[in-house]
Coordinates of C-alpha atoms in Angstrom, one line a residue:
M216 CA -97.1 -17.9 -53.2
R217 CA -96.0 -21.3 -51.7
A218 CA -98.2 -22.9 -49.0
F219 CA -97.7 -26.2 -47.2
T220 CA -101.2 -27.5 -47.6
V221 CA -103.3 -30.4 -46.4
T222 CA -105.7 -31.7 -49.1
S223 CA -106.7 -35.1 -47.4
H224 CA -106.6 -36.6 -43.9
E225 CA -105.2 -39.7 -45.4
A226 CA -102.3 -38.2 -47.2
S227 CA -99.2 -36.0 -46.3
P228 CA -99.2 -32.4 -46.7
E229 CA -97.7 -30.9 -49.8
L230 CA -95.9 -27.7 -50.6
V231 CA -98.1 -26.3 -53.4
E232 CA -98.3 -22.9 -55.6
T233 CA -101.4 -20.9 -54.9
D234 CA -102.8 -17.5 -55.2
R235 CA -101.7 -14.7 -52.7
P236 CA -104.9 -13.9 -50.5
E237 CA -106.2 -10.5 -50.3
P238 CA -107.3 -8.9 -47.0
G239 CA -111.0 -8.2 -46.4
E240 CA -112.8 -5.8 -44.0
N241 CA -110.7 -5.6 -40.6
Q242 CA -108.0 -7.8 -41.9
I243 CA -104.4 -7.5 -42.7
L244 CA -102.1 -9.3 -45.2
V245 CA -99.1 -10.5 -43.5
K246 CA -95.6 -11.4 -45.3
I247 CA -94.8 -14.3 -43.0
E248 CA -91.2 -14.6 -42.0
A249 CA -91.5 -17.5 -39.4
C250 CA -93.9 -20.0 -38.2
G251 CA -93.9 -21.9 -35.1
L252 CA -94.9 -25.6 -35.4
N253 CA -97.2 -27.3 -32.5
F254 CA -98.4 -30.6 -31.7
A255 CA -101.8 -29.6 -32.8
D256 CA -100.6 -29.4 -36.4
L257 CA -100.1 -33.2 -36.3
L258 CA -103.6 -33.6 -35.2
M259 CA -105.1 -31.4 -38.0
I260 CA -103.2 -33.5 -40.5
K261 CA -105.4 -36.4 -39.2
G262 CA -108.5 -34.5 -38.7
T263 CA -108.6 -35.3 -35.0
Y264 CA -107.9 -31.6 -33.6
Q265 CA -110.8 -30.0 -32.1
E266 CA -110.8 -27.0 -34.4
T267 CA -109.6 -28.7 -37.6
P268 CA -110.3 -26.5 -40.6
Q269 CA -112.3 -27.7 -43.6
L270 CA -110.1 -29.2 -46.2
P271 CA -108.1 -27.9 -48.2
F272 CA -106.3 -25.8 -45.6
V273 CA -102.8 -24.6 -44.9
L274 CA -101.0 -25.7 -41.8
G275 CA -99.4 -23.2 -39.1
M276 CA -101.1 -21.9 -36.0
E277 CA -98.8 -19.1 -35.1
V278 CA -96.8 -16.7 -37.2
A279 CA -94.4 -13.7 -37.1
G280 CA -94.0 -11.2 -40.1
T281 CA -94.7 -7.9 -41.4
V282 CA -97.8 -6.2 -42.4
E283 CA -98.0 -6.0 -46.4
K284 CA -101.5 -4.5 -46.8
L285 CA -104.4 -3.4 -44.8
G286 CA -108.1 -4.0 -45.2
A287 CA -110.8 -1.7 -44.9
G288 CA -111.4 -0.6 -41.2
V289 CA -108.0 -1.6 -39.9
E290 CA -106.6 1.5 -37.9
N291 CA -104.2 0.0 -35.4
F292 CA -101.5 -1.2 -37.7
V293 CA -99.6 0.5 -40.7
I294 CA -97.8 -1.3 -43.5
G295 CA -94.4 -2.4 -42.4
D296 CA -95.4 -3.1 -38.7
R297 CA -93.6 -6.1 -37.2
I298 CA -96.2 -8.5 -35.8
A299 CA -97.1 -11.8 -34.5
V300 CA -100.4 -13.5 -35.0
F301 CA -102.2 -16.5 -33.8
G302 CA -104.3 -17.5 -36.7
G303 CA -105.0 -21.1 -35.9
Q304 CA -104.0 -22.0 -39.6
G305 CA -102.4 -20.6 -42.6
G306 CA -98.9 -20.1 -41.2
L307 CA -96.9 -22.3 -43.4
A308 CA -96.9 -20.0 -46.4
E309 CA -95.3 -17.0 -47.7
Y310 CA -98.3 -14.8 -47.1
G311 CA -101.3 -14.9 -45.0
V312 CA -104.5 -13.0 -44.2
Y313 CA -105.6 -12.5 -40.6
D314 CA -108.2 -10.7 -38.5
A315 CA -106.3 -7.6 -37.2
S316 CA -107.7 -8.3 -33.8
R317 CA -105.5 -11.4 -33.7
A318 CA -102.2 -9.5 -34.3
V319 CA -99.7 -8.0 -31.8
K320 CA -96.9 -5.6 -32.5
L321 CA -93.5 -7.1 -31.6
P322 CA -91.0 -5.2 -29.4
D323 CA -87.8 -4.1 -31.0
Q324 CA -85.9 -6.8 -29.0
M325 CA -87.8 -9.7 -30.3
D326 CA -86.9 -11.3 -33.7
F327 CA -89.2 -13.2 -36.0
V328 CA -88.0 -16.7 -35.0
N329 CA -88.5 -16.0 -31.2
A330 CA -91.9 -14.3 -32.0
A331 CA -93.1 -17.4 -34.0
A332 CA -92.0 -19.6 -31.0
F333 CA -93.7 -17.4 -28.4
Q334 CA -97.4 -17.2 -28.5
V335 CA -98.9 -20.5 -28.0
A336 CA -96.2 -22.1 -25.7
Y337 CA -95.7 -19.2 -23.5
G338 CA -99.5 -18.0 -23.6
T339 CA -100.7 -21.7 -22.8
S340 CA -98.2 -22.0 -19.7
H341 CA -98.9 -18.5 -18.3
L342 CA -102.7 -18.5 -18.5
A343 CA -102.7 -22.1 -17.1
L344 CA -100.3 -21.5 -14.2
D345 CA -101.6 -17.8 -13.6
H346 CA -105.0 -17.3 -14.6
R347 CA -106.1 -20.9 -13.8
A348 CA -104.1 -22.6 -11.2
H349 CA -103.2 -19.3 -9.4
L350 CA -99.5 -20.7 -8.7
K351 CA -98.2 -19.2 -5.4
P352 CA -94.5 -18.5 -4.6
G353 CA -93.1 -21.5 -2.7
E354 CA -95.4 -24.0 -4.0
T355 CA -94.2 -27.1 -5.8
L356 CA -94.9 -27.4 -9.5
L357 CA -94.6 -30.7 -11.5
V358 CA -94.2 -30.2 -15.1
L359 CA -94.7 -33.4 -17.2
G360 CA -93.2 -33.3 -20.7
A361 CA -91.0 -30.8 -19.5
A362 CA -88.7 -30.5 -22.5
G363 CA -91.6 -30.0 -25.0
G364 CA -92.7 -26.9 -26.5
V365 CA -95.1 -25.9 -23.7
G366 CA -93.5 -28.0 -21.0
L367 CA -90.2 -25.9 -21.2
T368 CA -92.2 -22.7 -21.0
A369 CA -94.0 -24.1 -17.7
V370 CA -90.7 -24.7 -16.2
E371 CA -89.5 -21.2 -17.1
I372 CA -92.6 -19.4 -16.2
G373 CA -93.0 -21.4 -12.8
K374 CA -89.5 -20.1 -11.7
V375 CA -90.4 -16.6 -12.6
M376 CA -93.7 -17.0 -10.5
G377 CA -91.5 -18.2 -7.4
A378 CA -92.3 -22.0 -7.5
T379 CA -90.1 -24.9 -6.8
V380 CA -90.3 -26.7 -10.2
V381 CA -89.9 -30.5 -10.7
A382 CA -89.3 -31.3 -14.4
C383 CA -90.2 -34.6 -15.8
A384 CA -89.0 -35.8 -19.3
R385 CA -87.5 -38.7 -21.0
G386 CA -83.7 -39.1 -21.2
E387 CA -80.7 -37.0 -20.1
E388 CA -80.7 -34.6 -23.1
K389 CA -84.4 -33.6 -22.4
L390 CA -83.7 -33.2 -18.8
A391 CA -80.7 -31.1 -19.3
A392 CA -82.9 -28.8 -21.4
A393 CA -85.3 -28.3 -18.5
K394 CA -82.6 -27.8 -16.0
A395 CA -81.2 -25.1 -18.4
M396 CA -84.6 -23.4 -18.0
G397 CA -84.2 -23.4 -14.2
A398 CA -85.8 -26.5 -12.9
D399 CA -85.1 -27.5 -9.4
H400 CA -85.5 -31.1 -9.5
L401 CA -85.4 -33.6 -12.5
I402 CA -87.3 -36.9 -12.9
D403 CA -86.6 -39.3 -15.7
A404 CA -89.9 -40.6 -16.9
S405 CA -88.2 -43.4 -18.9
S406 CA -86.5 -45.0 -15.8
Q407 CA -87.7 -43.4 -12.4
D408 CA -91.2 -43.9 -10.6
I409 CA -92.8 -40.5 -10.8
R410 CA -95.1 -40.8 -7.8
A411 CA -92.3 -42.1 -5.5
E412 CA -89.9 -39.4 -6.7
M413 CA -92.6 -36.6 -6.1
K414 CA -93.5 -38.0 -2.7
A415 CA -89.9 -37.9 -1.6
L416 CA -90.0 -34.1 -2.6
G417 CA -93.1 -33.5 -0.7
G418 CA -95.7 -34.0 -3.3
A419 CA -97.0 -31.6 -6.0
D420 CA -99.3 -28.5 -5.4
V421 CA -99.8 -28.0 -8.9
V422 CA -99.3 -30.4 -11.9
Y423 CA -98.9 -29.2 -15.5
D424 CA -99.6 -32.1 -18.0
P425 CA -99.4 -32.1 -21.7
V426 CA -98.8 -35.7 -21.8
G427 CA -101.7 -37.6 -20.2
G428 CA -101.7 -41.5 -19.8
D429 CA -99.8 -43.3 -17.2
Q430 CA -98.0 -40.1 -16.3
F431 CA -101.1 -38.3 -15.4
I432 CA -102.3 -41.0 -13.0
A433 CA -98.7 -41.2 -11.4
A434 CA -98.7 -37.4 -10.9
F435 CA -102.3 -37.4 -9.7
R436 CA -101.3 -39.9 -6.9
A437 CA -98.5 -37.8 -5.8
C438 CA -100.6 -34.6 -5.3
N439 CA -100.8 -32.7 -1.9
P440 CA -104.3 -31.8 -0.4
E441 CA -105.8 -29.0 -2.5
A442 CA -103.5 -29.5 -5.3
R443 CA -104.5 -28.1 -8.7
V444 CA -104.1 -30.4 -11.9
L445 CA -103.9 -28.8 -15.4
P446 CA -104.5 -31.2 -18.3
I447 CA -103.0 -29.2 -21.2
G448 CA -103.0 -32.0 -23.9
F449 CA -102.5 -35.7 -24.5
A450 CA -99.2 -36.2 -26.3
S451 CA -99.1 -39.8 -25.2
G452 CA -102.3 -40.5 -27.2
D453 CA -104.1 -41.8 -24.0
V454 CA -106.7 -39.5 -22.5
P455 CA -106.8 -40.4 -18.8
Q456 CA -110.2 -40.9 -16.9
I457 CA -110.5 -39.4 -13.3
K458 CA -112.6 -40.9 -10.6
A459 CA -114.6 -38.3 -8.8
N460 CA -114.2 -40.0 -5.4
H461 CA -110.4 -39.5 -5.7
L462 CA -110.9 -35.8 -6.1
L463 CA -112.8 -35.4 -2.9
V464 CA -110.4 -37.4 -0.7
K465 CA -107.6 -34.8 -1.0
N466 CA -109.8 -31.9 -2.2
I467 CA -108.0 -31.9 -5.5
T468 CA -109.2 -29.6 -8.4
V469 CA -108.7 -30.6 -12.0
M470 CA -109.1 -27.7 -14.4
G471 CA -108.7 -27.9 -18.2
L472 CA -107.0 -25.3 -20.2
Y473 CA -107.6 -24.8 -24.0
W474 CA -105.6 -21.6 -24.7
G475 CA -107.2 -20.8 -28.1
G476 CA -110.6 -21.3 -26.8
Y477 CA -110.2 -18.0 -24.8
L478 CA -110.5 -16.1 -28.2
A479 CA -114.2 -17.0 -28.2
F480 CA -115.2 -16.1 -24.6
N481 CA -112.5 -14.0 -22.9
P482 CA -109.9 -12.6 -25.4
K483 CA -108.8 -10.1 -22.8
A484 CA -107.4 -12.8 -20.7
L485 CA -105.2 -13.7 -23.6
T486 CA -104.0 -10.1 -24.6
D487 CA -103.4 -9.4 -20.8
S488 CA -101.3 -12.4 -20.7
L489 CA -99.4 -11.8 -23.7
A490 CA -98.7 -8.3 -22.5
T491 CA -97.2 -9.6 -19.2
L492 CA -95.2 -12.2 -21.2
M493 CA -93.7 -9.6 -23.7
D494 CA -92.7 -7.4 -20.7
W495 CA -90.9 -10.4 -19.2
F496 CA -89.1 -11.2 -22.4
C497 CA -87.9 -7.6 -22.7
E498 CA -86.8 -7.7 -19.0
G499 CA -84.7 -10.8 -19.9
K500 CA -86.8 -13.0 -17.6
I501 CA -87.8 -15.6 -20.3
K502 CA -86.3 -16.5 -23.6
P503 CA -87.9 -19.1 -26.1
H504 CA -85.9 -22.3 -26.5
V505 CA -85.9 -23.2 -30.2
S506 CA -84.1 -26.5 -30.9
H507 CA -84.6 -26.4 -34.8
V508 CA -85.1 -23.7 -37.5
L509 CA -85.8 -25.1 -40.9
P510 CA -86.8 -23.7 -44.3
L511 CA -90.5 -23.9 -45.7
E512 CA -89.0 -26.8 -48.0
Q513 CA -88.4 -28.9 -44.8
A514 CA -91.7 -28.3 -43.2
A515 CA -92.5 -31.9 -43.2
E516 CA -89.0 -32.8 -41.6
G517 CA -90.0 -30.2 -38.8
L518 CA -93.3 -31.9 -38.1
D519 CA -91.4 -35.3 -38.1
L520 CA -89.4 -34.0 -35.4
L521 CA -92.4 -33.2 -33.3
A522 CA -94.0 -36.5 -34.0
K523 CA -91.0 -38.5 -33.1
R524 CA -90.1 -36.5 -29.9
K525 CA -86.7 -35.4 -31.2
S526 CA -87.1 -31.7 -30.7
T527 CA -86.8 -29.7 -27.5
G528 CA -88.8 -26.5 -27.0
K529 CA -90.0 -25.3 -30.4
V530 CA -89.4 -26.0 -33.8
V531 CA -89.6 -23.1 -36.2
I532 CA -90.1 -22.9 -39.9
T533 CA -88.9 -19.8 -41.8
M534 CA -90.0 -18.7 -45.3

């Protein structure tokens, strides 16, 4: 089979021929149809992600496909089941082996491209806004990086949860994508003062931040009393430092969210969240925004789109 493989943190990944894997106990072999790209893939190439696998490894955190073969002990799936899997790696290949516990069956209404774009982005935003921040109807949600893979889902989910959503992104094209997902107000991070604009709108009750850096600081300063701030990632490359005395003045809570980490200590939170999201999809409340669909041969181009901020929503690679 073909697999897009990282062999060195100092070199670009390459599409190589390798042996098809075999499932072990409680594992399934998946014929992969589509793989969603994530910013974390870029960090893994450099070796800076918190869960970078040992070299060599195949990139691709989330996939959709069909069950090709069952390992011993697998009872919840049959050959031919359409599934999605968050595997953390191995997705940019024609086949992959995964623990059956990480797979979910797809509803008939969901195709493979949408499924590959679904788990990480929607799962992150829903767990952050619902499980962590307890976003309430009528509150004001500020979403930074609002046209990115997770940002757009935060806009969409915020609206489903009844919030007033302020989307912050760079440029008219990206703001248009956020508006199409239901954003009530738009802030252009390339030309407008985030703090001043948010103050004029009454301040933020919840801040969803996959960007970090100066935007985090500006949003933090625009928070209302008892606001909740969610650091999701640091696409700017700048991890902001928070002064504890600033937290207590307005009784602000800062709560981190690493979606994949829940697999280790509270997997039920993930499965419950995904079940809710699948229901919302089937009810037409949410729909993944995929700006680019590329073949496996163009996986490097797909990653470049992420690195250069040229995509909106998700980039999906098909096999």
